XYZ file of C-alpha atoms in Angstrom:
176
model
C -2.988 -4.593 29.379
C -2.691 -1.081 27.975
C -2.590 -0.344 24.288
C 0.965 0.990 24.688
C 2.304 -2.298 26.154
C 0.233 -4.751 24.100
C 1.971 -7.236 21.793
C -0.692 -6.686 19.127
C -2.527 -9.477 17.326
C -3.880 -7.608 14.306
C -6.915 -8.533 12.243
C -8.348 -6.860 9.176
C -11.490 -4.817 9.735
C -13.659 -2.548 7.588
C -12.706 -4.583 4.517
C -13.820 -2.973 1.252
C -13.408 -4.135 -2.303
C -13.095 -1.721 -5.180
C -10.571 -0.149 -7.523
C -7.318 1.743 -7.220
C -7.789 4.543 -9.765
C -4.712 6.423 -10.974
C -5.027 9.820 -12.614
C -2.454 12.101 -14.170
C -2.272 15.798 -14.940
C -0.840 16.494 -18.391
C -0.046 20.054 -17.318
C 2.231 19.373 -14.291
C 2.827 15.618 -14.894
C 1.801 14.713 -11.335
C -0.010 11.469 -10.459
C -2.702 10.939 -7.866
C -4.547 7.817 -6.759
C -7.906 7.177 -5.184
C -9.811 4.167 -3.974
C -13.250 3.784 -5.525
C -15.995 1.399 -4.426
C -18.087 2.150 -7.517
C -19.180 -0.915 -9.515
C -17.172 0.472 -12.448
C -14.055 2.601 -11.869
C -14.490 6.294 -12.744
C -12.697 7.378 -15.918
C -13.903 10.972 -16.301
C -11.404 13.733 -17.031
C -11.836 16.904 -14.979
C -10.188 20.184 -14.040
C -9.240 21.048 -10.467
C -7.579 24.446 -9.987
C -4.471 24.368 -12.241
C -4.655 20.585 -12.788
C -6.223 18.725 -15.712
C -6.740 15.189 -14.357
C -7.349 12.288 -16.692
C -7.662 8.553 -16.101
C -4.412 6.600 -16.527
C -5.163 3.167 -15.061
C -7.267 1.235 -12.592
C -6.733 -2.029 -10.741
C -8.986 -4.152 -8.587
C -7.961 -3.531 -4.987
C -8.913 -4.071 -1.361
C -8.858 -1.468 1.366
C -8.973 -2.237 5.087
C -8.103 -1.102 8.588
C -6.412 -3.068 11.372
C -7.727 -3.783 14.878
C -5.885 -5.565 17.680
C -7.791 -8.594 18.976
C -6.183 -8.206 22.419
C -6.488 -4.500 23.303
C -8.946 -3.258 20.610
C -6.528 -0.614 19.323
C -7.538 0.443 15.834
C -5.229 1.697 13.116
C -7.244 3.454 10.446
C -5.410 3.136 7.144
C -7.137 6.102 5.498
C -3.909 7.135 3.770
C -3.392 3.681 2.184
C -5.206 3.462 -1.140
C -4.015 -0.099 -1.860
C -1.214 -2.583 -1.233
C 1.117 -3.695 -4.014
C 3.521 -6.645 -4.125
C 6.882 -5.430 -5.465
C 8.098 -7.324 -8.540
C 11.713 -6.274 -7.861
C 12.182 -4.601 -11.225
C 14.823 -1.981 -10.409
C 17.911 -2.644 -8.224
C 18.324 1.141 -7.772
C 14.824 1.512 -6.287
C 14.416 2.042 -2.529
C 11.648 -0.573 -2.429
C 13.902 -3.165 -4.073
C 16.687 -2.325 -1.613
C 14.314 -2.653 1.367
C 13.813 -6.327 0.506
C 17.369 -7.083 -0.538
C 19.277 -6.994 2.734
C 21.447 -10.063 3.226
C 19.608 -11.110 6.412
C 16.247 -10.882 4.587
C 17.000 -13.262 1.694
C 13.499 -14.746 1.725
C 11.626 -11.469 2.038
C 8.722 -10.206 -0.014
C 8.128 -6.483 -0.214
C 4.712 -4.853 -0.182
C 4.307 -1.187 -1.015
C 1.590 0.790 0.777
C 0.277 3.117 -1.944
C -0.889 6.582 -0.894
C -3.179 9.034 -2.681
C -0.463 11.516 -3.620
C 1.400 9.218 -6.003
C 3.904 11.910 -7.105
C 4.409 13.007 -3.473
C 4.240 16.676 -4.450
C 2.768 17.475 -1.018
C 5.616 15.681 0.754
C 3.259 13.277 2.544
C 2.890 9.537 2.258
C 1.566 6.694 4.414
C 1.895 7.280 8.167
C 4.646 5.605 10.191
C 1.991 4.107 12.509
C 0.263 2.555 9.503
C 3.519 1.103 8.128
C 4.434 -0.302 11.561
C 1.000 -1.949 12.011
C 1.050 -3.372 8.467
C 4.501 -4.903 9.070
C 3.299 -6.456 12.321
C 0.124 -7.762 10.659
C 1.817 -9.384 7.665
C 4.553 -10.990 9.786
C 2.552 -12.130 12.822
C 1.580 -15.588 11.526
C 4.605 -16.547 9.408
C 5.762 -20.057 10.234
C 9.102 -20.043 8.414
C 11.643 -18.214 10.638
C 13.662 -17.198 7.566
C 10.665 -15.662 5.803
C 9.850 -11.989 6.206
C 7.351 -9.571 4.723
C 8.531 -5.972 4.499
C 5.940 -3.211 4.074
C 7.266 0.171 2.942
C 5.665 3.478 1.952
C 5.400 4.254 -1.746
C 7.650 7.304 -1.474
C 10.593 4.844 -1.553
C 9.844 4.022 -5.197
C 12.431 5.321 -7.626
C 9.892 6.034 -10.363
C 6.131 5.887 -10.283
C 6.110 5.512 -14.075
C 8.345 2.441 -14.289
C 7.480 0.703 -10.991
C 6.134 -2.821 -11.515
C 4.016 -4.697 -9.019
C 0.808 -6.580 -8.371
C -1.956 -4.680 -6.583
C -3.583 -6.925 -3.976
C -7.198 -7.302 -5.009
C -8.122 -10.149 -2.679
C -7.054 -10.154 0.945
C -6.859 -13.951 0.701
C -3.662 -13.452 -1.302
C -1.918 -12.608 1.947
C -2.591 -16.134 3.196
C -0.122 -17.628 0.706
C 2.729 -17.229 3.145
């Protein structure tokens, strides 16, 4: 079976625990995120070119890659800093709408958080990463009406008012 024709059976690999660290620049008001495996999340303020980055928040998080058990295809999720469960706080938000389609009444929405939280560079999580994450989270669901939807964070209406729970323990995904 080739990797292109495989009906993938994903498993988590390269699992790392750490912190999602969010920083903000008071000069341009942009936000960036990074994943840190330090025992204590970094909180230092620093200057980088025209930016003055300072610590805004940190959350325990897990970072991982996906590998197919059948064909050994690997999807490196380098651009995913953490996964967040959407709390459905804003009906005008693209993330909220992604989980609110009539046919997906029992859906939960996860947001794949990238490093460029303000999306000033115009990049977010790769389509291949989003596709593999959707396949992974839905592959073992037993309830045919249940669905997990994974979307990139650039669908969020506002990074400042978005509410969610950052997945710190990969065992949380086994609740479904």
